[in-house]
Amino acid sequence: MPREAEGAAHAVEGLPLNPSRVWARYWIESAFPLEEAAASLAGEQSSGTFVQVPGETAALKQRYGARVEALREVETVDAPSLPGAALPKGIPQPRWRRAILDVSWPLDNMGPSLPNLLATVAGNLFELRQFSGLRLLDLGLPAAFAEANPGPAFGVAGTRRLAGVMEGALIGTIIKPSVGLTPEETAALALTLAKAGIHFLKDDELQADGPHCPFRQRVDAVMGALRAHADATGRLPMYAFNLTGEVDQMRRCHDHVLAAGGSCVMVSLHSVGLTGLLALRRHAQLPIHAHRNGWGLFSRSPHIGLSYLAWQKLWRVAGADHMHVNGLQNKFCEADESVIASARGCLRPLFAPPLPACTVMPVFSSGQTVRQAHPTYAALGSTDLIFAAGGGLVGHPAGAGAGVRAMQAAWDAAIAGIPLEVQAERVPELQQALAEFAA
Amino acid sequence: MPREAEGAAHAVEGLPLNPSRVWARYWIESAFPLEEAAASLAGEQSSGTFVQVPGETAALKQRYGARVEALREVETVDAPSLPGAALPKGIPQPRWRRAILDVSWPLDNMGPSLPNLLATVAGNLFELRQFSGLRLLDLGLPAAFAEANPGPAFGVAGTRRLAGVMEGALIGTIIKPSVGLTPEETAALALTLAKAGIHFLKDDELQADGPHCPFRQRVDAVMGALRAHADATGRLPMYAFNLTGEVDQMRRCHDHVLAAGGSCVMVSLHSVGLTGLLALRRHAQLPIHAHRNGWGLFSRSPHIGLSYLAWQKLWRVAGADHMHVNGLQNKFCEADESVIASARGCLRPLFAPPLPACTVMPVFSSGQTVRQAHPTYAALGSTDLIFAAGGGLVGHPAGAGAGVRAMQAAWDAAIAGIPLEVQAERVPELQQALAEFAA
């Protein structure tokens, strides 16, 4: 199965970090001889096309052609997984073979440019007629990418410093309802959550700069409330304001957050693209909270798309500081082991010293309640994470403030090795949360 | 079947253009009661979340909630198309029902912002557990999007004017080999093609600004050759230079092309994102040739993704002038009727006068040879298109120049209603091309 193949790719500890070549690993399915299918992909994505052209000399191919580095058949199936693929001629009863394919390209083909890397490793190959299934599983990037691209400016340590949370998970929430609150209503809710000790708040990805809650007014109202709270208590929670939009607009919004004393901005990655994120990152003086909405399109089919392991590397090199990884027992379709593999990926260095590791804070989100603290900590073995519960915190029967206290108590218990039910006997808000959010 | 559903959605002539609401049409598959599944999508993508929260009042829902506008069951299947979906409780033998779902949102939720529109209509919904299949089929955008976004500056008429081709298809080619030629070799090939009468040339999407063929040197060499040709003949073919990259880099590259007398720039849409394209468009004084590499990831599975009909609207409103639509009998997996539906979509107005129609030039490409001129013209019923053959033209046995003459002869015949074989008797280069590129 492709998902297992993904796990297998993961297990071999990533691809070689060759100084002069980009590596990519794919899961493929084809009715053609595998070597032939692999060669067609390598050709199409480098010097070749569907016919031989005069300029494609042996010397040129040798220097600029992509190379099939490894090809390992994993299984055979009786029917193609996706429609549209061609059949090899002269084979009356075709079988579809699945394989793990490693391909490498000379760095010179695209240079250390992330947008052009994407066109090479995830461009016109998903449609090739030789394949009835194709997924990009992993990437190995030369050091030049770390040198030419900004990477995360804050990552785990910078986020902890700005949020004032030096240990433990960052307990976070999403302002809910997703849309519809005025700037003043948003600020009032943020203040309630701040008073209850929340570490991190964020806009929903559906909330950006609509006329009912304009970005600037929201920032002014929220930061007014949070700064007053910080003046009184010394604690300023981090609020990720969603500034997804056009480049100049994002830069202006960022500057407004900075001037208002804010400490984080949020952006929807698929909405702005790699070029949009790079433009924001090169301007930004605040951590960038990267939202992955739309990710299901890339991952939902086992037979086409990208693995999170490959995908998150692109955004980390570009400069995201926090990356969404879904959550355990989430409201979406993803299995728990996949969520944890994604979070581990975010915390694993991309480059070796003295190059930056580009590690980022994984963000657990989607249907999260007090019930997921223990399994999340047990599975990840780290508290370097943002645990963002929206409805599961704001929807606490005794109010959002009680929601924060319940969540903090759950995480305290998880870290201390105290069972959730034992902790609930001591903390009434946790007891109420357990009753409200059934297993 | 989903593909048929897509055709059906198309047949009803698009969604209403409501002045204050965004409409989206989906193909869905769910084991849940369809009304329940539809309501969960509408809720998640507007004011709601997985639990009721205190702030989501009836008044707020009424004003900001997404609305299920229509829901029409089309068929039932025995097994889920995609893994991971939940099953409704208490149903021992579930069935999966497929339906066409129309949802609308108040424009105020996201404003006329394309990046935020994407997060709303194609964000966190592909992963919802209620669905074992989900595709975005079409979009209906309020006039505010035409007013707030630049749209194509050149489109069909502006491209014809700059290319100096007032009638007939624009015969185009892609510089091949895709990567590996030096700037001087690229310029020499471009000149050969110009001398043979080519209308349009483009870089391959794998060729951007690598060290072996840097962007500026390529522009200087190519435009030097093409300008000298234009001085002698009065004919300057349009060359789309691939400037895919970061925002400031793209702006500088654009200015370099403009200063060198070039008339087109090219960009890989998925590499730069909507935000990247908007930044380029707001700066550009040249037509933008939009490459869709990576599109297979969005379209290859019948059960997840986007239809081209919905997808191309986003990029047209953002400002693309030429949009790739694949080609008939292509080297990829797409069926001919899908290719033609895409091309027709590009030529159909997005908004009614006095708003701009945002029509764009469809680009036929991928494994194209002289054999596709007749069926393309017959199916589209228009010559408002760029017909870009790479290997099928550059790979002509008598050289690229002969390739251009053969292709022009094929198109002349198609428009004049002369059978290809009859034309081949008069034009030896066409005869050779037919022998080389077998049916």
PDB file of N, CA and C in Angstrom, chain A residues 44-50 55-56 64 83 108 115-116 119 123-124 126-127 129 131 177-180 206 208 211-212 244-246 271-272 275 282 293-294 296-297 300 331-333 367, chain B residues 44-50 55 64 83 108-109 115-116 119 123-124 126-127 129 131 177-178 180 206 208 211-212 244-246 271-272 275 282 293-294 296-297 300 331-333 367:
ATOM      1  N   GLU A  44      11.326  13.459 -19.016  1.00  0.00           N
ATOM      2  CA  GLU A  44      10.353  14.558 -19.128  1.00  0.00           C
ATOM      3  C   GLU A  44      10.680  15.691 -18.166  1.00  0.00           C
ATOM      4  N   GLN A  45      11.204  15.381 -17.012  1.00  0.00           N
ATOM      5  CA  GLN A  45      11.444  16.416 -16.012  1.00  0.00           C
ATOM      6  C   GLN A  45      12.858  16.996 -16.082  1.00  0.00           C
ATOM      7  N   SER A  46      13.574  16.660 -17.163  1.00  0.00           N
ATOM      8  CA  SER A  46      14.883  17.303 -17.327  1.00  0.00           C
ATOM      9  C   SER A  46      15.085  17.650 -18.809  1.00  0.00           C
ATOM     10  N   SER A  47      16.014  17.019 -19.463  1.00  0.00           N
ATOM     11  CA  SER A  47      16.368  17.463 -20.816  1.00  0.00           C
ATOM     12  C   SER A  47      15.445  16.941 -21.909  1.00  0.00           C
ATOM     13  N   GLY A  48      14.635  15.919 -21.614  1.00  0.00           N
ATOM     14  CA  GLY A  48      13.929  15.227 -22.682  1.00  0.00           C
ATOM     15  C   GLY A  48      12.517  15.713 -22.949  1.00  0.00           C
ATOM     16  N   THR A  49      11.931  15.110 -23.976  1.00  0.00           N
ATOM     17  CA  THR A  49      10.499  15.261 -24.214  1.00  0.00           C
ATOM     18  C   THR A  49      10.031  13.950 -24.841  1.00  0.00           C
ATOM     19  N   PHE A  50       8.819  13.932 -25.436  1.00  0.00           N
ATOM     20  CA  PHE A  50       8.261  12.653 -25.883  1.00  0.00           C
ATOM     21  C   PHE A  50       8.923  12.112 -27.144  1.00  0.00           C
ATOM     22  N   GLY A  55      18.981  18.711 -30.453  1.00  0.00           N
ATOM     23  CA  GLY A  55      19.877  19.313 -29.475  1.00  0.00           C
ATOM     24  C   GLY A  55      20.176  18.460 -28.262  1.00  0.00           C
ATOM     25  N   GLU A  56      19.382  17.392 -28.049  1.00  0.00           N
ATOM     26  CA  GLU A  56      19.589  16.599 -26.839  1.00  0.00           C
ATOM     27  C   GLU A  56      20.715  15.595 -27.073  1.00  0.00           C
ATOM     28  N   TYR A  64      22.811  17.390 -17.853  1.00  0.00           N
ATOM     29  CA  TYR A  64      21.575  17.997 -17.345  1.00  0.00           C
ATOM     30  C   TYR A  64      20.427  17.013 -17.160  1.00  0.00           C
ATOM     31  N   PRO A  83      -7.593   6.383 -13.241  1.00  0.00           N
ATOM     32  CA  PRO A  83      -7.935   6.226 -14.662  1.00  0.00           C
ATOM     33  C   PRO A  83      -6.999   7.037 -15.551  1.00  0.00           C
ATOM     34  N   ASP A 108      22.191  22.623 -10.874  1.00  0.00           N
ATOM     35  CA  ASP A 108      22.251  23.667 -11.895  1.00  0.00           C
ATOM     36  C   ASP A 108      20.986  23.765 -12.748  1.00  0.00           C
ATOM     37  N   PRO A 115      10.471  27.925  -5.921  1.00  0.00           N
ATOM     38  CA  PRO A 115       9.403  27.822  -6.930  1.00  0.00           C
ATOM     39  C   PRO A 115       9.810  26.958  -8.122  1.00  0.00           C
ATOM     40  N   ASN A 116      11.056  27.068  -8.550  1.00  0.00           N
ATOM     41  CA  ASN A 116      11.479  26.263  -9.692  1.00  0.00           C
ATOM     42  C   ASN A 116      11.769  24.822  -9.298  1.00  0.00           C
ATOM     43  N   ALA A 119       8.429  23.110  -9.686  1.00  0.00           N
ATOM     44  CA  ALA A 119       8.088  22.799 -11.082  1.00  0.00           C
ATOM     45  C   ALA A 119       8.861  21.580 -11.584  1.00  0.00           C
ATOM     46  N   GLY A 123       6.022  18.953 -10.890  1.00  0.00           N
ATOM     47  CA  GLY A 123       5.400  19.644 -12.017  1.00  0.00           C
ATOM     48  C   GLY A 123       4.655  18.683 -12.928  1.00  0.00           C
ATOM     49  N   ASN A 124       5.051  18.707 -14.193  1.00  0.00           N
ATOM     50  CA  ASN A 124       4.325  17.924 -15.190  1.00  0.00           C
ATOM     51  C   ASN A 124       4.635  16.444 -15.141  1.00  0.00           C
ATOM     52  N   PHE A 126       2.660  14.332 -12.678  1.00  0.00           N
ATOM     53  CA  PHE A 126       1.487  13.639 -12.137  1.00  0.00           C
ATOM     54  C   PHE A 126       0.545  13.161 -13.242  1.00  0.00           C
ATOM     55  N   GLU A 127       0.706  13.752 -14.427  1.00  0.00           N
ATOM     56  CA  GLU A 127      -0.193  13.426 -15.537  1.00  0.00           C
ATOM     57  C   GLU A 127       0.415  12.458 -16.536  1.00  0.00           C
ATOM     58  N   ARG A 129       1.331   9.577 -18.833  1.00  0.00           N
ATOM     59  CA  ARG A 129       0.467   8.440 -19.163  1.00  0.00           C
ATOM     60  C   ARG A 129       1.050   7.101 -18.709  1.00  0.00           C
ATOM     61  N   PHE A 131       1.899   6.384 -15.822  1.00  0.00           N
ATOM     62  CA  PHE A 131       1.625   6.118 -14.412  1.00  0.00           C
ATOM     63  C   PHE A 131       0.129   6.092 -14.105  1.00  0.00           C
ATOM     64  N   PRO A 177     -16.767  31.839  17.010  1.00  0.00           N
ATOM     65  CA  PRO A 177     -17.032  31.431  15.628  1.00  0.00           C
ATOM     66  C   PRO A 177     -15.939  31.893  14.659  1.00  0.00           C
ATOM     67  N   SER A 178     -15.766  31.107  13.598  1.00  0.00           N
ATOM     68  CA  SER A 178     -14.699  31.358  12.632  1.00  0.00           C
ATOM     69  C   SER A 178     -14.812  32.734  12.002  1.00  0.00           C
ATOM     70  N   VAL A 179     -16.016  33.079  11.619  1.00  0.00           N
ATOM     71  CA  VAL A 179     -16.273  34.418  11.085  1.00  0.00           C
ATOM     72  C   VAL A 179     -17.530  34.949  11.751  1.00  0.00           C
ATOM     73  N   GLY A 180     -17.640  36.262  11.811  1.00  0.00           N
ATOM     74  CA  GLY A 180     -18.880  36.863  12.301  1.00  0.00           C
ATOM     75  C   GLY A 180     -18.689  37.752  13.518  1.00  0.00           C
ATOM     76  N   LEU A 206     -10.575  31.368   7.949  1.00  0.00           N
ATOM     77  CA  LEU A 206     -11.663  32.006   7.186  1.00  0.00           C
ATOM     78  C   LEU A 206     -11.785  33.485   7.514  1.00  0.00           C
ATOM     79  N   ALA A 208      -9.964  36.991   7.657  1.00  0.00           N
ATOM     80  CA  ALA A 208      -8.750  37.702   7.213  1.00  0.00           C
ATOM     81  C   ALA A 208      -8.989  39.205   7.263  1.00  0.00           C
ATOM     82  N   PRO A 211     -15.069  42.957   5.463  1.00  0.00           N
ATOM     83  CA  PRO A 211     -15.578  44.264   5.917  1.00  0.00           C
ATOM     84  C   PRO A 211     -16.229  44.244   7.304  1.00  0.00           C
ATOM     85  N   HIS A 212     -16.664  43.084   7.781  1.00  0.00           N
ATOM     86  CA  HIS A 212     -17.310  43.056   9.105  1.00  0.00           C
ATOM     87  C   HIS A 212     -16.284  42.980  10.232  1.00  0.00           C
ATOM     88  N   THR A 244      -3.312  36.742   5.328  1.00  0.00           N
ATOM     89  CA  THR A 244      -3.346  36.178   3.970  1.00  0.00           C
ATOM     90  C   THR A 244      -3.915  37.189   2.980  1.00  0.00           C
ATOM     91  N   GLY A 245      -3.179  37.433   1.912  1.00  0.00           N
ATOM     92  CA  GLY A 245      -3.646  38.398   0.917  1.00  0.00           C
ATOM     93  C   GLY A 245      -2.575  38.647  -0.123  1.00  0.00           C
ATOM     94  N   GLU A 246      -2.610  39.813  -0.733  1.00  0.00           N
ATOM     95  CA  GLU A 246      -1.597  40.167  -1.731  1.00  0.00           C
ATOM     96  C   GLU A 246      -0.311  40.614  -1.022  1.00  0.00           C
ATOM     97  N   SER A 271      -2.887  29.518  -0.330  1.00  0.00           N
ATOM     98  CA  SER A 271      -3.454  30.748  -0.889  1.00  0.00           C
ATOM     99  C   SER A 271      -2.372  31.674  -1.416  1.00  0.00           C
ATOM    100  N   VAL A 272      -1.213  31.688  -0.772  1.00  0.00           N
ATOM    101  CA  VAL A 272      -0.169  32.642  -1.167  1.00  0.00           C
ATOM    102  C   VAL A 272       0.950  31.993  -1.977  1.00  0.00           C
ATOM    103  N   THR A 275       6.020  31.651  -3.507  1.00  0.00           N
ATOM    104  CA  THR A 275       6.486  33.010  -3.796  1.00  0.00           C
ATOM    105  C   THR A 275       5.882  34.012  -2.814  1.00  0.00           C
ATOM    106  N   ARG A 282      10.722  37.557   3.777  1.00  0.00           N
ATOM    107  CA  ARG A 282      11.869  38.452   3.579  1.00  0.00           C
ATOM    108  C   ARG A 282      11.586  39.831   4.171  1.00  0.00           C
ATOM    109  N   ASN A 293      -4.504  24.845   5.259  1.00  0.00           N
ATOM    110  CA  ASN A 293      -5.841  24.523   4.745  1.00  0.00           C
ATOM    111  C   ASN A 293      -5.791  24.224   3.242  1.00  0.00           C
ATOM    112  N   GLY A 294      -6.516  23.209   2.852  1.00  0.00           N
ATOM    113  CA  GLY A 294      -6.464  22.704   1.479  1.00  0.00           C
ATOM    114  C   GLY A 294      -5.531  21.507   1.339  1.00  0.00           C
ATOM    115  N   GLY A 296      -5.768  18.581   2.332  1.00  0.00           N
ATOM    116  CA  GLY A 296      -6.469  17.341   2.007  1.00  0.00           C
ATOM    117  C   GLY A 296      -6.419  17.024   0.521  1.00  0.00           C
ATOM    118  N   LEU A 297      -6.444  18.052  -0.303  1.00  0.00           N
ATOM    119  CA  LEU A 297      -6.395  17.853  -1.748  1.00  0.00           C
ATOM    120  C   LEU A 297      -5.091  17.151  -2.154  1.00  0.00           C
ATOM    121  N   ARG A 300      -5.245  13.355   0.262  1.00  0.00           N
ATOM    122  CA  ARG A 300      -6.389  12.499   0.549  1.00  0.00           C
ATOM    123  C   ARG A 300      -6.384  11.199  -0.251  1.00  0.00           C
ATOM    124  N   LYS A 331     -10.963  15.818  13.476  1.00  0.00           N
ATOM    125  CA  LYS A 331     -12.261  15.826  12.784  1.00  0.00           C
ATOM    126  C   LYS A 331     -12.102  15.560  11.299  1.00  0.00           C
ATOM    127  N   PHE A 332     -10.862  15.340  10.861  1.00  0.00           N
ATOM    128  CA  PHE A 332     -10.605  15.036   9.455  1.00  0.00           C
ATOM    129  C   PHE A 332     -10.360  13.533   9.280  1.00  0.00           C
ATOM    130  N   CYS A 333      -9.789  13.174   8.130  1.00  0.00           N
ATOM    131  CA  CYS A 333      -9.664  11.758   7.771  1.00  0.00           C
ATOM    132  C   CYS A 333      -8.318  11.145   8.123  1.00  0.00           C
ATOM    133  N   GLY A 367     -10.482  19.613  15.865  1.00  0.00           N
ATOM    134  CA  GLY A 367     -11.280  18.788  16.773  1.00  0.00           C
ATOM    135  C   GLY A 367     -10.552  18.412  18.061  1.00  0.00           C
TER     136      GLY A 367
ATOM    137  N   GLU B  44     -18.528  24.187   8.594  1.00  0.00           N
ATOM    138  CA  GLU B  44     -17.069  24.225   8.795  1.00  0.00           C
ATOM    139  C   GLU B  44     -16.420  25.349   8.002  1.00  0.00           C
ATOM    140  N   GLN B  45     -16.958  25.657   6.842  1.00  0.00           N
ATOM    141  CA  GLN B  45     -16.325  26.664   5.993  1.00  0.00           C
ATOM    142  C   GLN B  45     -16.898  28.072   6.204  1.00  0.00           C
ATOM    143  N   SER B  46     -17.687  28.232   7.281  1.00  0.00           N
ATOM    144  CA  SER B  46     -18.140  29.593   7.595  1.00  0.00           C
ATOM    145  C   SER B  46     -18.118  29.793   9.105  1.00  0.00           C
ATOM    146  N   SER B  47     -19.260  29.945   9.727  1.00  0.00           N
ATOM    147  CA  SER B  47     -19.260  30.336  11.146  1.00  0.00           C
ATOM    148  C   SER B  47     -19.044  29.184  12.112  1.00  0.00           C
ATOM    149  N   GLY B  48     -19.194  27.959  11.659  1.00  0.00           N
ATOM    150  CA  GLY B  48     -19.258  26.843  12.596  1.00  0.00           C
ATOM    151  C   GLY B  48     -17.947  26.133  12.846  1.00  0.00           C
ATOM    152  N   THR B  49     -18.014  25.154  13.756  1.00  0.00           N
ATOM    153  CA  THR B  49     -16.925  24.205  13.945  1.00  0.00           C
ATOM    154  C   THR B  49     -17.573  22.899  14.385  1.00  0.00           C
ATOM    155  N   PHE B  50     -16.782  21.943  14.910  1.00  0.00           N
ATOM    156  CA  PHE B  50     -17.341  20.616  15.169  1.00  0.00           C
ATOM    157  C   PHE B  50     -18.255  20.570  16.387  1.00  0.00           C
ATOM    158  N   GLY B  55     -20.664  31.910  20.997  1.00  0.00           N
ATOM    159  CA  GLY B  55     -20.812  33.094  20.148  1.00  0.00           C
ATOM    160  C   GLY B  55     -21.575  32.868  18.858  1.00  0.00           C
ATOM    161  N   TYR B  64     -23.625  35.269   8.512  1.00  0.00           N
ATOM    162  CA  TYR B  64     -22.301  34.863   8.033  1.00  0.00           C
ATOM    163  C   TYR B  64     -22.197  33.381   7.650  1.00  0.00           C
ATOM    164  N   PRO B  83     -10.136   6.465   1.063  1.00  0.00           N
ATOM    165  CA  PRO B  83     -10.086   5.939   2.425  1.00  0.00           C
ATOM    166  C   PRO B  83     -10.198   7.063   3.460  1.00  0.00           C
ATOM    167  N   ASP B 108     -19.075  39.260   2.183  1.00  0.00           N
ATOM    168  CA  ASP B 108     -18.429  39.903   3.327  1.00  0.00           C
ATOM    169  C   ASP B 108     -17.527  38.951   4.123  1.00  0.00           C
ATOM    170  N   ASN B 109     -17.739  37.634   4.010  1.00  0.00           N
ATOM    171  CA  ASN B 109     -16.907  36.714   4.799  1.00  0.00           C
ATOM    172  C   ASN B 109     -15.434  36.827   4.427  1.00  0.00           C
ATOM    173  N   PRO B 115      -6.865  35.074  -2.670  1.00  0.00           N
ATOM    174  CA  PRO B 115      -6.249  34.120  -1.738  1.00  0.00           C
ATOM    175  C   PRO B 115      -7.218  33.667  -0.639  1.00  0.00           C
ATOM    176  N   ASN B 116      -8.029  34.589  -0.147  1.00  0.00           N
ATOM    177  CA  ASN B 116      -8.960  34.203   0.905  1.00  0.00           C
ATOM    178  C   ASN B 116     -10.175  33.462   0.365  1.00  0.00           C
ATOM    179  N   ALA B 119      -9.100  29.859   0.372  1.00  0.00           N
ATOM    180  CA  ALA B 119      -9.165  29.228   1.699  1.00  0.00           C
ATOM    181  C   ALA B 119     -10.605  28.889   2.080  1.00  0.00           C
ATOM    182  N   GLY B 123     -10.465  25.135   0.936  1.00  0.00           N
ATOM    183  CA  GLY B 123      -9.593  25.028   2.102  1.00  0.00           C
ATOM    184  C   GLY B 123      -9.828  23.727   2.850  1.00  0.00           C
ATOM    185  N   ASN B 124     -10.144  23.858   4.137  1.00  0.00           N
ATOM    186  CA  ASN B 124     -10.260  22.678   4.993  1.00  0.00           C
ATOM    187  C   ASN B 124     -11.536  21.890   4.775  1.00  0.00           C
ATOM    188  N   PHE B 126     -11.550  19.334   1.979  1.00  0.00           N
ATOM    189  CA  PHE B 126     -11.195  18.079   1.305  1.00  0.00           C
ATOM    190  C   PHE B 126     -10.939  16.942   2.294  1.00  0.00           C
ATOM    191  N   GLU B 127     -10.690  17.333   3.547  1.00  0.00           N
ATOM    192  CA  GLU B 127     -10.359  16.319   4.560  1.00  0.00           C
ATOM    193  C   GLU B 127     -11.518  15.966   5.471  1.00  0.00           C
ATOM    194  N   ARG B 129     -14.363  14.367   7.435  1.00  0.00           N
ATOM    195  CA  ARG B 129     -14.601  12.931   7.578  1.00  0.00           C
ATOM    196  C   ARG B 129     -15.934  12.474   7.001  1.00  0.00           C
ATOM    197  N   PHE B 131     -16.877  12.950   4.102  1.00  0.00           N
ATOM    198  CA  PHE B 131     -16.808  12.746   2.649  1.00  0.00           C
ATOM    199  C   PHE B 131     -15.771  11.686   2.256  1.00  0.00           C
ATOM    200  N   PRO B 177      16.031  20.979 -26.309  1.00  0.00           N
ATOM    201  CA  PRO B 177      15.830  20.340 -25.017  1.00  0.00           C
ATOM    202  C   PRO B 177      15.356  21.322 -23.940  1.00  0.00           C
ATOM    203  N   SER B 178      14.602  20.788 -22.976  1.00  0.00           N
ATOM    204  CA  SER B 178      14.001  21.602 -21.922  1.00  0.00           C
ATOM    205  C   SER B 178      15.039  22.386 -21.148  1.00  0.00           C
ATOM    206  N   GLY B 180      19.527  22.762 -20.676  1.00  0.00           N
ATOM    207  CA  GLY B 180      20.844  22.340 -21.163  1.00  0.00           C
ATOM    208  C   GLY B 180      21.412  23.224 -22.245  1.00  0.00           C
ATOM    209  N   LEU B 206      10.936  24.000 -17.086  1.00  0.00           N
ATOM    210  CA  LEU B 206      12.099  23.572 -16.305  1.00  0.00           C
ATOM    211  C   LEU B 206      13.264  24.535 -16.466  1.00  0.00           C
ATOM    212  N   ALA B 208      14.521  28.265 -16.065  1.00  0.00           N
ATOM    213  CA  ALA B 208      14.164  29.565 -15.490  1.00  0.00           C
ATOM    214  C   ALA B 208      15.413  30.440 -15.376  1.00  0.00           C
ATOM    215  N   PRO B 211      22.238  28.439 -13.462  1.00  0.00           N
ATOM    216  CA  PRO B 211      23.546  29.021 -13.782  1.00  0.00           C
ATOM    217  C   PRO B 211      24.065  28.711 -15.185  1.00  0.00           C
ATOM    218  N   HIS B 212      23.559  27.665 -15.836  1.00  0.00           N
ATOM    219  CA  HIS B 212      24.061  27.339 -17.174  1.00  0.00           C
ATOM    220  C   HIS B 212      23.346  28.149 -18.248  1.00  0.00           C
ATOM    221  N   THR B 244       9.610  32.587 -13.468  1.00  0.00           N
ATOM    222  CA  THR B 244       9.160  32.007 -12.200  1.00  0.00           C
ATOM    223  C   THR B 244      10.222  32.175 -11.118  1.00  0.00           C
ATOM    224  N   GLY B 245       9.847  32.739  -9.993  1.00  0.00           N
ATOM    225  CA  GLY B 245      10.808  32.950  -8.920  1.00  0.00           C
ATOM    226  C   GLY B 245      10.191  33.773  -7.803  1.00  0.00           C
ATOM    227  N   GLU B 246      11.019  34.473  -7.058  1.00  0.00           N
ATOM    228  CA  GLU B 246      10.515  35.321  -5.978  1.00  0.00           C
ATOM    229  C   GLU B 246       9.968  36.629  -6.556  1.00  0.00           C
ATOM    230  N   SER B 271       3.836  27.259  -8.707  1.00  0.00           N
ATOM    231  CA  SER B 271       5.083  27.628  -8.044  1.00  0.00           C
ATOM    232  C   SER B 271       4.974  28.975  -7.350  1.00  0.00           C
ATOM    233  N   VAL B 272       4.210  29.888  -7.927  1.00  0.00           N
ATOM    234  CA  VAL B 272       4.151  31.244  -7.365  1.00  0.00           C
ATOM    235  C   VAL B 272       2.874  31.502  -6.578  1.00  0.00           C
ATOM    236  N   THR B 275      -0.984  34.725  -4.856  1.00  0.00           N
ATOM    237  CA  THR B 275      -0.347  35.953  -4.372  1.00  0.00           C
ATOM    238  C   THR B 275       0.840  36.330  -5.253  1.00  0.00           C
ATOM    239  N   ARG B 282       0.356  43.015 -11.107  1.00  0.00           N
ATOM    240  CA  ARG B 282       0.199  44.427 -10.749  1.00  0.00           C
ATOM    241  C   ARG B 282       1.423  45.250 -11.183  1.00  0.00           C
ATOM    242  N   ASN B 293       1.902  23.575 -14.899  1.00  0.00           N
ATOM    243  CA  ASN B 293       2.567  22.328 -14.495  1.00  0.00           C
ATOM    244  C   ASN B 293       2.243  21.981 -13.051  1.00  0.00           C
ATOM    245  N   GLY B 294       1.999  20.700 -12.799  1.00  0.00           N
ATOM    246  CA  GLY B 294       1.526  20.234 -11.504  1.00  0.00           C
ATOM    247  C   GLY B 294       0.014  20.062 -11.473  1.00  0.00           C
ATOM    248  N   GLY B 296      -1.884  18.009 -12.825  1.00  0.00           N
ATOM    249  CA  GLY B 296      -2.313  16.618 -12.678  1.00  0.00           C
ATOM    250  C   GLY B 296      -2.632  16.253 -11.242  1.00  0.00           C
ATOM    251  N   LEU B 297      -1.918  16.844 -10.308  1.00  0.00           N
ATOM    252  CA  LEU B 297      -2.163  16.565  -8.902  1.00  0.00           C
ATOM    253  C   LEU B 297      -3.590  16.977  -8.517  1.00  0.00           C
ATOM    254  N   ARG B 300      -6.094  14.552 -11.385  1.00  0.00           N
ATOM    255  CA  ARG B 300      -5.897  13.178 -11.825  1.00  0.00           C
ATOM    256  C   ARG B 300      -6.873  12.196 -11.186  1.00  0.00           C
ATOM    257  N   LYS B 331       0.311  13.729 -24.462  1.00  0.00           N
ATOM    258  CA  LYS B 331       1.193  12.721 -23.860  1.00  0.00           C
ATOM    259  C   LYS B 331       0.808  12.465 -22.415  1.00  0.00           C
ATOM    260  N   PHE B 332      -0.235  13.155 -21.932  1.00  0.00           N
ATOM    261  CA  PHE B 332      -0.701  12.958 -20.565  1.00  0.00           C
ATOM    262  C   PHE B 332      -1.952  12.077 -20.560  1.00  0.00           C
ATOM    263  N   CYS B 333      -2.677  12.102 -19.436  1.00  0.00           N
ATOM    264  CA  CYS B 333      -3.805  11.176 -19.245  1.00  0.00           C
ATOM    265  C   CYS B 333      -5.152  11.756 -19.602  1.00  0.00           C
ATOM    266  N   GLY B 367       2.809  16.973 -26.356  1.00  0.00           N
ATOM    267  CA  GLY B 367       2.817  15.937 -27.392  1.00  0.00           C
ATOM    268  C   GLY B 367       2.113  16.356 -28.672  1.00  0.00           C
TER     269      GLY B 367
END
